[in-house]
mmCIF file of C-alpha atoms in Angstrom:
data_model
loop_
_atom_site.group_PDB
_atom_site.id
_atom_site.type_symbol
_atom_site.label_atom_id
_atom_site.label_comp_id
_atom_site.label_asym_id
_atom_site.label_seq_id
_atom_site.Cartn_x
_atom_site.Cartn_y
_atom_site.Cartn_z
ATOM 1 C CA MET I 1 4.530 9.767 5.513
ATOM 2 C CA SER I 2 1.138 10.289 3.916
ATOM 3 C CA VAL I 3 -2.139 8.693 4.872
ATOM 4 C CA VAL I 4 -4.779 8.037 2.257
ATOM 5 C CA LEU I 5 -8.251 6.867 3.235
ATOM 6 C CA LEU I 6 -10.503 5.559 0.507
ATOM 7 C CA ALA I 7 -14.203 6.345 0.746
ATOM 8 C CA PRO I 8 -16.357 3.202 0.731
ATOM 9 C CA ALA I 9 -18.166 4.416 -2.411
ATOM 10 C CA ALA I 10 -14.835 4.448 -4.308
ATOM 11 C CA ARG I 11 -14.006 0.822 -3.536
ATOM 12 C CA GLY I 12 -13.876 -1.431 -6.565
ATOM 13 C CA THR I 13 -13.559 1.478 -8.998
ATOM 14 C CA GLY I 14 -9.833 1.174 -9.775
ATOM 15 C CA VAL I 15 -8.887 4.146 -7.601
ATOM 16 C CA VAL I 16 -6.505 2.069 -5.455
ATOM 17 C CA GLU I 17 -4.651 0.808 -8.524
ATOM 18 C CA ALA I 18 -4.394 4.325 -9.975
ATOM 19 C CA LEU I 19 -3.123 5.802 -6.689
ATOM 20 C CA ILE I 20 -0.553 3.055 -6.179
ATOM 21 C CA GLN I 21 0.674 3.296 -9.777
ATOM 22 C CA ALA I 22 1.053 7.070 -9.409
ATOM 23 C CA CYS I 23 2.994 6.641 -6.144
ATOM 24 C CA GLU I 24 5.216 3.994 -7.710
ATOM 25 C CA SER I 25 5.933 6.255 -10.692
ATOM 26 C CA VAL I 26 6.945 9.180 -8.480
ATOM 27 C CA ALA I 27 9.098 6.909 -6.303
ATOM 28 C CA GLN I 28 10.807 5.373 -9.357
ATOM 29 C CA ASP I 29 11.503 8.811 -10.839
ATOM 30 C CA ALA I 30 13.099 9.784 -7.525
ATOM 31 C CA GLY I 31 15.370 6.731 -7.704
ATOM 32 C CA ALA I 32 13.617 4.608 -5.073
ATOM 33 C CA THR I 33 14.055 0.860 -5.362
ATOM 34 C CA THR I 34 11.464 -0.147 -2.767
ATOM 35 C CA LEU I 35 8.065 1.188 -1.818
ATOM 36 C CA ALA I 36 6.491 0.346 1.541
ATOM 37 C CA LEU I 37 3.024 0.907 2.938
ATOM 38 C CA GLY I 38 0.865 0.012 5.895
ATOM 39 C CA VAL I 39 -2.619 -1.437 6.121
ATOM 40 C CA MET I 40 -4.734 -2.197 9.157
ATOM 41 C CA GLU I 41 -4.788 -5.887 10.001
ATOM 42 C CA ASP I 42 -8.585 -5.897 10.041
ATOM 43 C CA ASN I 43 -8.799 -4.622 6.459
ATOM 44 C CA PRO I 44 -8.784 -7.829 4.385
ATOM 45 C CA ARG I 45 -10.014 -6.064 1.265
ATOM 46 C CA GLY I 46 -7.105 -3.605 1.396
ATOM 47 C CA ARG I 47 -4.633 -6.392 2.107
ATOM 48 C CA ARG I 48 -5.893 -8.321 -0.938
ATOM 49 C CA ALA I 49 -5.649 -5.223 -3.144
ATOM 50 C CA TYR I 50 -2.043 -4.582 -2.146
ATOM 51 C CA ALA I 51 -1.124 -8.254 -2.591
ATOM 52 C CA ARG I 52 -2.699 -8.175 -6.065
ATOM 53 C CA LEU I 53 -0.479 -5.165 -6.853
ATOM 54 C CA GLY I 54 2.668 -7.053 -5.842
ATOM 55 C CA TYR I 55 3.146 -5.988 -2.225
ATOM 56 C CA ASP I 56 4.339 -8.583 0.288
ATOM 57 C CA LEU I 57 4.068 -8.565 4.066
ATOM 58 C CA THR I 58 7.379 -7.610 5.686
ATOM 59 C CA GLY I 59 6.578 -9.228 9.035
ATOM 60 C CA GLU I 60 6.637 -5.820 10.709
ATOM 61 C CA ARG I 61 3.596 -4.514 12.541
ATOM 62 C CA GLU I 62 2.825 -1.600 14.799
ATOM 63 C CA HIS I 63 0.157 -1.354 17.466
ATOM 64 C CA VAL I 64 -1.915 1.664 16.490
ATOM 65 C CA ARG I 65 -5.075 1.928 18.566
ATOM 66 C CA ASP I 66 -8.048 0.079 19.945
ATOM 67 C CA GLY I 67 -6.146 -3.206 20.049
ATOM 68 C CA ARG I 68 -5.497 -2.974 16.306
ATOM 69 C CA ASP I 69 -2.219 -3.390 14.464
ATOM 70 C CA GLU I 70 -0.994 -1.892 11.230
ATOM 71 C CA LEU I 71 0.803 -4.405 9.006
ATOM 72 C CA PHE I 72 3.605 -3.291 6.714
ATOM 73 C CA LEU I 73 4.050 -4.397 3.129
ATOM 74 C CA ALA I 74 6.759 -3.636 0.578
ATOM 75 C CA LYS I 75 7.440 -4.023 -3.123
ATOM 76 C CA THR I 76 10.693 -3.876 -5.058
ATOM 77 C CA LEU I 77 10.349 -1.389 -7.886
ATOM 78 C CA PRO I 78 11.879 -1.848 -11.318
ATOM 79 C CA PRO I 79 14.241 0.905 -12.468
ATOM 80 C CA ALA I 80 12.519 3.966 -13.906
ATOM 81 C CA PRO I 81 12.272 3.984 -17.683
ATOM 82 C CA SER I 82 14.987 6.209 -19.137
ATOM 83 C CA SER I 83 12.499 8.433 -20.932
ATOM 84 C CA ARG I 84 9.123 9.414 -19.527
#
């Protein structure tokens, strides 16, 4: 599992979309059919970004710290293009 934290100054610049697209591409090339991620429940901006990119809440959550929960989202990936 990898953790990526986005600096506040980078928000709204398209970095999230680029990172997610790169992760999806690597996962597809490896034969993955689903990609899952977690976001803190008190991060509405992050939750909206992931929803905009096609990720849906799974209903799973994990208590992390300070009374906060991490929510899990997932997206079904299309098959990798045959030539990249």
